[in-house]
Amino acid sequence: MRADKFNKTMASQKSQVDAGITRASQEQSVFVFLTGDGKGKTTSGFGMVFRALGYGQKVAVVQFIKGTQASGEELLLRNCYPEVPLIQMGTGFTWDTQNHAADKLAAERTWLEAERLLQSPTLDLLLLDELTYMLAYQFLDEDTVLDALRKRSPQLSVVVTGRGGGTALRELADTVSEVKNIKHAYASGVKARQGVDY
Ligand code: ATP
Ligand code: MG
């Protein structure tokens, strides 16, 4: 691109960006929903957790599905931020346990913790990792979950991750990003890798 054309494009972009910034003047917490079938939802959620920690904000994490293998982000939180609440459902993947009643009970128990955190008047950011599956398997009642998200403490931003989740969750969220699977190394036989996949 020629220099004069580049400068003109940048000037027009700047006025658009400035107008956007002026328009977005509301100060309020946000509900971010990260969904889709591609890789990058949980890591993005944890990215926001670490971003908030960078400002000394108060954060908490609830993980509704957790594999038997600890993830790097979990280890980092436990080792460097032991004060951050990290609640895990701890039943492993549902296809491992194959015990509907036990999984439902575990989901309900974990949800109680999430509900408590959603009411915290001091928390800045709450990650509810893989919450969507609890709705898909009907371990949790959708209206109860949506209501708790809607009525959360006003300063609290929430990140929900997971595939699916349904229309109502998408409608309630302020920011929705869908990670689309173009391809994944696993499908061509590459083993899940420490620091990349967990
Ligand atoms: P990540 O934890 O890497 O951010 P994610 O949260 O987007 O991934 P999940 O559906 O929660 O994805 O799956 C977690 C694990 O499955 C990760 O190890 C991830 O690399 C892997 N994974 C994610 N998407 C795919 C896919 N489309 N095919 C195969 N494996 C996948
Ligand atoms: Mg995930």
PDB file of C-alpha atoms and ligand atoms in Angstrom:
ATOM      1  CA  MET A   1       0.000   0.000   0.000  1.00  0.00           C
ATOM      2  CA  ARG A   2       1.263   3.473  -0.879  1.00  0.00           C
ATOM      3  CA  ALA A   3       2.178   5.828   1.991  1.00  0.00           C
ATOM      4  CA  ASP A   4      -0.559   8.421   1.279  1.00  0.00           C
ATOM      5  CA  LYS A   5      -3.227   5.714   0.979  1.00  0.00           C
ATOM      6  CA  PHE A   6      -1.969   4.073   4.191  1.00  0.00           C
ATOM      7  CA  ASN A   7      -2.160   7.399   6.083  1.00  0.00           C
ATOM      8  CA  LYS A   8      -5.687   8.061   4.800  1.00  0.00           C
ATOM      9  CA  THR A   9      -6.828   4.549   5.831  1.00  0.00           C
ATOM     10  CA  MET A  10      -5.306   4.978   9.309  1.00  0.00           C
ATOM     11  CA  ALA A  11      -6.949   8.407   9.751  1.00  0.00           C
ATOM     12  CA  SER A  12     -10.349   6.963   8.869  1.00  0.00           C
ATOM     13  CA  GLN A  13      -9.754   4.001  11.190  1.00  0.00           C
ATOM     14  CA  LYS A  14      -8.776   6.359  14.008  1.00  0.00           C
ATOM     15  CA  SER A  15     -11.981   8.377  13.721  1.00  0.00           C
ATOM     16  CA  GLN A  16     -14.015   5.148  13.756  1.00  0.00           C
ATOM     17  CA  VAL A  17     -12.102   3.815  16.773  1.00  0.00           C
ATOM     18  CA  ASP A  18     -12.468   7.141  18.621  1.00  0.00           C
ATOM     19  CA  ALA A  19     -16.215   7.240  17.914  1.00  0.00           C
ATOM     20  CA  GLY A  20     -16.515   3.678  19.209  1.00  0.00           C
ATOM     21  CA  ILE A  21     -14.656   4.537  22.416  1.00  0.00           C
ATOM     22  CA  THR A  22     -16.924   7.558  23.022  1.00  0.00           C
ATOM     23  CA  ARG A  23     -20.015   5.393  22.451  1.00  0.00           C
ATOM     24  CA  ALA A  24     -18.851   2.634  24.826  1.00  0.00           C
ATOM     25  CA  SER A  25     -19.078   4.732  27.966  1.00  0.00           C
ATOM     26  CA  GLN A  26     -21.040   2.411  30.248  1.00  0.00           C
ATOM     27  CA  GLU A  27     -19.166   1.106  33.282  1.00  0.00           C
ATOM     28  CA  GLN A  28     -20.550  -2.320  34.075  1.00  0.00           C
ATOM     29  CA  SER A  29     -19.448  -5.874  34.667  1.00  0.00           C
ATOM     30  CA  VAL A  30     -19.724  -8.258  31.731  1.00  0.00           C
ATOM     31  CA  PHE A  31     -20.714 -11.829  31.102  1.00  0.00           C
ATOM     32  CA  VAL A  32     -18.393 -13.424  28.545  1.00  0.00           C
ATOM     33  CA  PHE A  33     -19.333 -16.733  26.935  1.00  0.00           C
ATOM     34  CA  LEU A  34     -16.602 -18.674  25.124  1.00  0.00           C
ATOM     35  CA  THR A  35     -18.011 -21.528  23.101  1.00  0.00           C
ATOM     36  CA  GLY A  36     -17.548 -23.590  19.918  1.00  0.00           C
ATOM     37  CA  ASP A  37     -15.878 -26.847  18.953  1.00  0.00           C
ATOM     38  CA  GLY A  38     -12.322 -25.559  18.448  1.00  0.00           C
ATOM     39  CA  LYS A  39      -9.407 -25.451  20.875  1.00  0.00           C
ATOM     40  CA  GLY A  40      -8.912 -22.362  23.042  1.00  0.00           C
ATOM     41  CA  LYS A  41     -11.935 -21.784  25.296  1.00  0.00           C
ATOM     42  CA  THR A  42     -10.567 -22.783  28.697  1.00  0.00           C
ATOM     43  CA  THR A  43      -7.139 -21.279  28.012  1.00  0.00           C
ATOM     44  CA  SER A  44      -8.830 -18.016  27.010  1.00  0.00           C
ATOM     45  CA  GLY A  45     -10.894 -18.052  30.219  1.00  0.00           C
ATOM     46  CA  PHE A  46      -7.747 -18.573  32.276  1.00  0.00           C
ATOM     47  CA  GLY A  47      -6.079 -15.835  30.227  1.00  0.00           C
ATOM     48  CA  MET A  48      -8.739 -13.457  31.575  1.00  0.00           C
ATOM     49  CA  VAL A  49      -8.184 -14.780  35.107  1.00  0.00           C
ATOM     50  CA  PHE A  50      -4.466 -14.010  34.858  1.00  0.00           C
ATOM     51  CA  ARG A  51      -5.185 -10.665  33.194  1.00  0.00           C
ATOM     52  CA  ALA A  52      -7.373  -9.651  36.156  1.00  0.00           C
ATOM     53  CA  LEU A  53      -4.759 -10.933  38.622  1.00  0.00           C
ATOM     54  CA  GLY A  54      -2.262  -8.632  36.911  1.00  0.00           C
ATOM     55  CA  TYR A  55      -4.277  -5.692  38.267  1.00  0.00           C
ATOM     56  CA  GLY A  56      -4.517  -7.234  41.731  1.00  0.00           C
ATOM     57  CA  GLN A  57      -8.204  -8.012  41.205  1.00  0.00           C
ATOM     58  CA  LYS A  58     -10.056 -10.706  43.124  1.00  0.00           C
ATOM     59  CA  VAL A  59     -10.789 -13.787  41.028  1.00  0.00           C
ATOM     60  CA  ALA A  60     -12.161 -17.301  41.485  1.00  0.00           C
ATOM     61  CA  VAL A  61     -12.405 -20.400  39.297  1.00  0.00           C
ATOM     62  CA  VAL A  62     -14.980 -23.184  39.275  1.00  0.00           C
ATOM     63  CA  GLN A  63     -14.285 -26.138  36.974  1.00  0.00           C
ATOM     64  CA  PHE A  64     -17.253 -28.349  36.253  1.00  0.00           C
ATOM     65  CA  ILE A  65     -15.393 -31.019  34.306  1.00  0.00           C
ATOM     66  CA  LYS A  66     -11.844 -31.859  35.134  1.00  0.00           C
ATOM     67  CA  GLY A  67      -9.731 -34.616  33.686  1.00  0.00           C
ATOM     68  CA  THR A  68      -7.527 -36.788  35.842  1.00  0.00           C
ATOM     69  CA  GLN A  69      -4.490 -34.843  34.574  1.00  0.00           C
ATOM     70  CA  ALA A  70      -3.867 -31.483  36.297  1.00  0.00           C
ATOM     71  CA  SER A  71      -3.547 -28.618  33.810  1.00  0.00           C
ATOM     72  CA  GLY A  72      -0.710 -26.085  33.719  1.00  0.00           C
ATOM     73  CA  GLU A  73      -3.089 -23.227  34.546  1.00  0.00           C
ATOM     74  CA  GLU A  74      -4.356 -25.140  37.587  1.00  0.00           C
ATOM     75  CA  LEU A  75      -0.758 -25.746  38.759  1.00  0.00           C
ATOM     76  CA  LEU A  76       0.128 -22.074  38.256  1.00  0.00           C
ATOM     77  CA  LEU A  77      -2.873 -20.946  40.288  1.00  0.00           C
ATOM     78  CA  ARG A  78      -2.206 -23.419  43.103  1.00  0.00           C
ATOM     79  CA  ASN A  79       1.525 -22.667  43.255  1.00  0.00           C
ATOM     80  CA  CYS A  80       1.579 -18.900  42.755  1.00  0.00           C
ATOM     81  CA  TYR A  81      -1.902 -17.772  43.829  1.00  0.00           C
ATOM     82  CA  PRO A  82      -2.926 -20.118  46.658  1.00  0.00           C
ATOM     83  CA  GLU A  83      -5.403 -17.467  47.878  1.00  0.00           C
ATOM     84  CA  VAL A  84      -7.487 -17.783  44.682  1.00  0.00           C
ATOM     85  CA  PRO A  85     -10.484 -20.080  45.209  1.00  0.00           C
ATOM     86  CA  LEU A  86     -10.219 -22.992  42.750  1.00  0.00           C
ATOM     87  CA  ILE A  87     -13.188 -25.320  43.012  1.00  0.00           C
ATOM     88  CA  GLN A  88     -13.283 -28.479  40.935  1.00  0.00           C
ATOM     89  CA  MET A  89     -16.150 -30.873  40.489  1.00  0.00           C
ATOM     90  CA  GLY A  90     -13.558 -33.611  40.659  1.00  0.00           C
ATOM     91  CA  THR A  91     -15.521 -36.459  39.128  1.00  0.00           C
ATOM     92  CA  GLY A  92     -13.400 -36.674  36.018  1.00  0.00           C
ATOM     93  CA  PHE A  93     -15.003 -36.837  32.615  1.00  0.00           C
ATOM     94  CA  THR A  94     -18.521 -38.145  32.557  1.00  0.00           C
ATOM     95  CA  TRP A  95     -17.562 -40.763  29.967  1.00  0.00           C
ATOM     96  CA  ASP A  96     -15.032 -42.105  32.512  1.00  0.00           C
ATOM     97  CA  THR A  97     -17.361 -42.274  35.494  1.00  0.00           C
ATOM     98  CA  GLN A  98     -20.546 -43.359  33.698  1.00  0.00           C
ATOM     99  CA  ASN A  99     -22.461 -42.743  36.891  1.00  0.00           C
ATOM    100  CA  HIS A 100     -25.330 -40.338  36.279  1.00  0.00           C
ATOM    101  CA  ALA A 101     -26.521 -40.047  39.883  1.00  0.00           C
ATOM    102  CA  ALA A 102     -23.031 -39.391  41.275  1.00  0.00           C
ATOM    103  CA  ASP A 103     -22.236 -36.857  38.521  1.00  0.00           C
ATOM    104  CA  LYS A 104     -25.521 -35.000  39.099  1.00  0.00           C
ATOM    105  CA  LEU A 105     -24.873 -34.783  42.824  1.00  0.00           C
ATOM    106  CA  ALA A 106     -21.331 -33.564  42.208  1.00  0.00           C
ATOM    107  CA  ALA A 107     -22.638 -30.953  39.754  1.00  0.00           C
ATOM    108  CA  GLU A 108     -25.209 -29.711  42.261  1.00  0.00           C
ATOM    109  CA  ARG A 109     -22.605 -29.532  45.023  1.00  0.00           C
ATOM    110  CA  THR A 110     -20.229 -27.599  42.758  1.00  0.00           C
ATOM    111  CA  TRP A 111     -23.034 -25.291  41.616  1.00  0.00           C
ATOM    112  CA  LEU A 112     -23.710 -24.314  45.260  1.00  0.00           C
ATOM    113  CA  GLU A 113     -20.136 -22.992  45.423  1.00  0.00           C
ATOM    114  CA  ALA A 114     -20.610 -21.148  42.139  1.00  0.00           C
ATOM    115  CA  GLU A 115     -23.849 -19.593  43.413  1.00  0.00           C
ATOM    116  CA  ARG A 116     -22.079 -18.416  46.556  1.00  0.00           C
ATOM    117  CA  LEU A 117     -19.257 -16.867  44.509  1.00  0.00           C
ATOM    118  CA  LEU A 118     -21.778 -15.177  42.162  1.00  0.00           C
ATOM    119  CA  GLN A 119     -23.125 -13.336  45.211  1.00  0.00           C
ATOM    120  CA  SER A 120     -19.724 -12.187  46.473  1.00  0.00           C
ATOM    121  CA  PRO A 121     -19.698  -8.390  46.820  1.00  0.00           C
ATOM    122  CA  THR A 122     -15.893  -8.222  46.480  1.00  0.00           C
ATOM    123  CA  LEU A 123     -15.070 -10.634  43.648  1.00  0.00           C
ATOM    124  CA  ASP A 124     -14.090  -9.052  40.283  1.00  0.00           C
ATOM    125  CA  LEU A 125     -13.963 -12.078  37.967  1.00  0.00           C
ATOM    126  CA  LEU A 126     -15.368 -15.594  38.130  1.00  0.00           C
ATOM    127  CA  LEU A 127     -14.516 -18.341  35.614  1.00  0.00           C
ATOM    128  CA  LEU A 128     -17.131 -21.085  35.294  1.00  0.00           C
ATOM    129  CA  ASP A 129     -15.221 -23.549  33.139  1.00  0.00           C
ATOM    130  CA  GLU A 130     -17.245 -26.164  31.181  1.00  0.00           C
ATOM    131  CA  LEU A 131     -20.529 -25.064  32.748  1.00  0.00           C
ATOM    132  CA  THR A 132     -22.377 -25.716  29.461  1.00  0.00           C
ATOM    133  CA  TYR A 133     -22.162 -29.499  29.866  1.00  0.00           C
ATOM    134  CA  MET A 134     -24.001 -29.322  33.187  1.00  0.00           C
ATOM    135  CA  LEU A 135     -26.922 -27.787  31.279  1.00  0.00           C
ATOM    136  CA  ALA A 136     -26.646 -30.171  28.319  1.00  0.00           C
ATOM    137  CA  TYR A 137     -26.741 -33.232  30.610  1.00  0.00           C
ATOM    138  CA  GLN A 138     -29.481 -31.577  32.704  1.00  0.00           C
ATOM    139  CA  PHE A 139     -27.410 -31.945  35.851  1.00  0.00           C
ATOM    140  CA  LEU A 140     -28.360 -28.339  36.601  1.00  0.00           C
ATOM    141  CA  ASP A 141     -31.599 -26.491  35.929  1.00  0.00           C
ATOM    142  CA  GLU A 142     -31.116 -23.935  33.141  1.00  0.00           C
ATOM    143  CA  ASP A 143     -33.450 -21.306  34.653  1.00  0.00           C
ATOM    144  CA  THR A 144     -31.682 -21.524  38.020  1.00  0.00           C
ATOM    145  CA  VAL A 145     -28.286 -21.064  36.381  1.00  0.00           C
ATOM    146  CA  LEU A 146     -29.426 -18.180  34.146  1.00  0.00           C
ATOM    147  CA  ASP A 147     -31.133 -16.479  37.070  1.00  0.00           C
ATOM    148  CA  ALA A 148     -28.025 -16.692  39.247  1.00  0.00           C
ATOM    149  CA  LEU A 149     -25.915 -15.246  36.411  1.00  0.00           C
ATOM    150  CA  ARG A 150     -28.429 -12.438  35.864  1.00  0.00           C
ATOM    151  CA  LYS A 151     -28.676 -11.606  39.566  1.00  0.00           C
ATOM    152  CA  ARG A 152     -24.958 -11.846  40.283  1.00  0.00           C
ATOM    153  CA  SER A 153     -23.256  -9.197  42.376  1.00  0.00           C
ATOM    154  CA  PRO A 154     -23.096  -6.077  40.145  1.00  0.00           C
ATOM    155  CA  GLN A 155     -19.296  -5.603  40.139  1.00  0.00           C
ATOM    156  CA  LEU A 156     -18.654  -9.224  39.136  1.00  0.00           C
ATOM    157  CA  SER A 157     -17.695 -10.202  35.590  1.00  0.00           C
ATOM    158  CA  VAL A 158     -18.216 -13.842  34.643  1.00  0.00           C
ATOM    159  CA  VAL A 159     -16.634 -16.065  32.005  1.00  0.00           C
ATOM    160  CA  VAL A 160     -18.448 -19.260  31.025  1.00  0.00           C
ATOM    161  CA  THR A 161     -16.725 -21.776  28.745  1.00  0.00           C
ATOM    162  CA  GLY A 162     -17.853 -24.916  26.969  1.00  0.00           C
ATOM    163  CA  ARG A 163     -19.390 -26.221  23.772  1.00  0.00           C
ATOM    164  CA  GLY A 164     -23.118 -25.784  23.206  1.00  0.00           C
ATOM    165  CA  GLY A 165     -24.862 -24.075  26.080  1.00  0.00           C
ATOM    166  CA  GLY A 166     -28.120 -23.204  24.346  1.00  0.00           C
ATOM    167  CA  THR A 167     -29.707 -20.033  23.022  1.00  0.00           C
ATOM    168  CA  ALA A 168     -30.701 -18.525  26.355  1.00  0.00           C
ATOM    169  CA  LEU A 169     -27.111 -18.484  27.624  1.00  0.00           C
ATOM    170  CA  ARG A 170     -25.949 -16.815  24.398  1.00  0.00           C
ATOM    171  CA  GLU A 171     -28.693 -14.220  24.683  1.00  0.00           C
ATOM    172  CA  LEU A 172     -27.880 -13.401  28.289  1.00  0.00           C
ATOM    173  CA  ALA A 173     -24.132 -13.017  27.663  1.00  0.00           C
ATOM    174  CA  ASP A 174     -22.747  -9.578  26.761  1.00  0.00           C
ATOM    175  CA  THR A 175     -19.822 -10.991  24.775  1.00  0.00           C
ATOM    176  CA  VAL A 176     -20.004 -14.307  22.941  1.00  0.00           C
ATOM    177  CA  SER A 177     -17.066 -15.793  21.037  1.00  0.00           C
ATOM    178  CA  GLU A 178     -17.229 -19.025  19.128  1.00  0.00           C
ATOM    179  CA  VAL A 179     -13.947 -20.876  18.600  1.00  0.00           C
ATOM    180  CA  LYS A 180     -14.383 -22.766  15.360  1.00  0.00           C
ATOM    181  CA  ASN A 181     -12.517 -26.009  14.809  1.00  0.00           C
ATOM    182  CA  ILE A 182     -10.625 -25.817  11.535  1.00  0.00           C
ATOM    183  CA  LYS A 183      -8.421 -28.735  12.500  1.00  0.00           C
ATOM    184  CA  HIS A 184      -6.868 -30.213  15.620  1.00  0.00           C
ATOM    185  CA  ALA A 185      -3.577 -32.115  15.797  1.00  0.00           C
ATOM    186  CA  TYR A 186      -5.276 -34.852  17.835  1.00  0.00           C
ATOM    187  CA  ALA A 187      -7.372 -35.847  14.817  1.00  0.00           C
ATOM    188  CA  SER A 188      -4.207 -36.680  12.889  1.00  0.00           C
ATOM    189  CA  GLY A 189      -2.846 -38.791  15.734  1.00  0.00           C
ATOM    190  CA  VAL A 190      -0.795 -36.278  17.754  1.00  0.00           C
ATOM    191  CA  LYS A 191      -0.824 -37.041  21.470  1.00  0.00           C
ATOM    192  CA  ALA A 192      -2.146 -34.362  23.875  1.00  0.00           C
ATOM    193  CA  ARG A 193       0.875 -32.292  24.848  1.00  0.00           C
ATOM    194  CA  GLN A 194       1.899 -30.817  28.190  1.00  0.00           C
ATOM    195  CA  GLY A 195       1.867 -27.012  28.033  1.00  0.00           C
ATOM    196  CA  VAL A 196      -0.244 -27.076  24.872  1.00  0.00           C
ATOM    197  CA  ASP A 197      -3.297 -29.217  25.546  1.00  0.00           C
ATOM    198  CA  TYR A 198      -3.170 -29.383  29.357  1.00  0.00           C
TER     199      TYR A 198
HETATM  200  P1  ATP B   1      -8.145 -25.624  25.856  1.00  0.00           P
HETATM  201  O1  ATP B   1      -8.244 -26.211  27.249  1.00  0.00           O
HETATM  202  O2  ATP B   1      -6.908 -26.094  25.159  1.00  0.00           O
HETATM  203  O3  ATP B   1      -8.355 -24.141  25.813  1.00  0.00           O
HETATM  204  P2  ATP B   1     -10.880 -25.965  25.064  1.00  0.00           P
HETATM  205  O4  ATP B   1     -11.279 -25.574  26.425  1.00  0.00           O
HETATM  206  O5  ATP B   1     -11.246 -25.048  23.941  1.00  0.00           O
HETATM  207  O6  ATP B   1      -9.321 -26.272  25.000  1.00  0.00           O
HETATM  208  P3  ATP B   1     -12.295 -28.454  25.456  1.00  0.00           P
HETATM  209  O7  ATP B   1     -13.437 -28.862  24.589  1.00  0.00           O
HETATM  210  O8  ATP B   1     -12.563 -28.033  26.842  1.00  0.00           O
HETATM  211  O9  ATP B   1     -11.465 -27.355  24.639  1.00  0.00           O
HETATM  212  O10 ATP B   1     -11.253 -29.649  25.444  1.00  0.00           O
HETATM  213  C1  ATP B   1     -10.130 -29.679  26.228  1.00  0.00           C
HETATM  214  C2  ATP B   1      -9.053 -30.528  25.623  1.00  0.00           C
HETATM  215  O11 ATP B   1      -9.418 -31.089  24.376  1.00  0.00           O
HETATM  216  C3  ATP B   1      -7.758 -29.752  25.337  1.00  0.00           C
HETATM  217  O12 ATP B   1      -6.689 -30.596  25.612  1.00  0.00           O
HETATM  218  C4  ATP B   1      -7.838 -29.437  23.874  1.00  0.00           C
HETATM  219  O13 ATP B   1      -6.562 -29.359  23.239  1.00  0.00           O
HETATM  220  C5  ATP B   1      -8.617 -30.604  23.338  1.00  0.00           C
HETATM  221  N1  ATP B   1      -9.463 -30.163  22.232  1.00  0.00           N
HETATM  222  C6  ATP B   1     -10.120 -29.009  22.101  1.00  0.00           C
HETATM  223  N2  ATP B   1     -10.784 -28.931  20.931  1.00  0.00           N
HETATM  224  C7  ATP B   1     -10.522 -30.089  20.289  1.00  0.00           C
HETATM  225  C8  ATP B   1     -10.886 -30.651  19.011  1.00  0.00           C
HETATM  226  N3  ATP B   1     -11.650 -29.962  18.165  1.00  0.00           N
HETATM  227  N4  ATP B   1     -10.418 -31.879  18.694  1.00  0.00           N
HETATM  228  C9  ATP B   1      -9.644 -32.574  19.547  1.00  0.00           C
HETATM  229  N5  ATP B   1      -9.264 -32.134  20.763  1.00  0.00           N
HETATM  230  C10 ATP B   1      -9.689 -30.900  21.129  1.00  0.00           C
HETATM  231 MG    MG B   2     -12.321 -26.376  27.945  1.00  0.00          MG
END
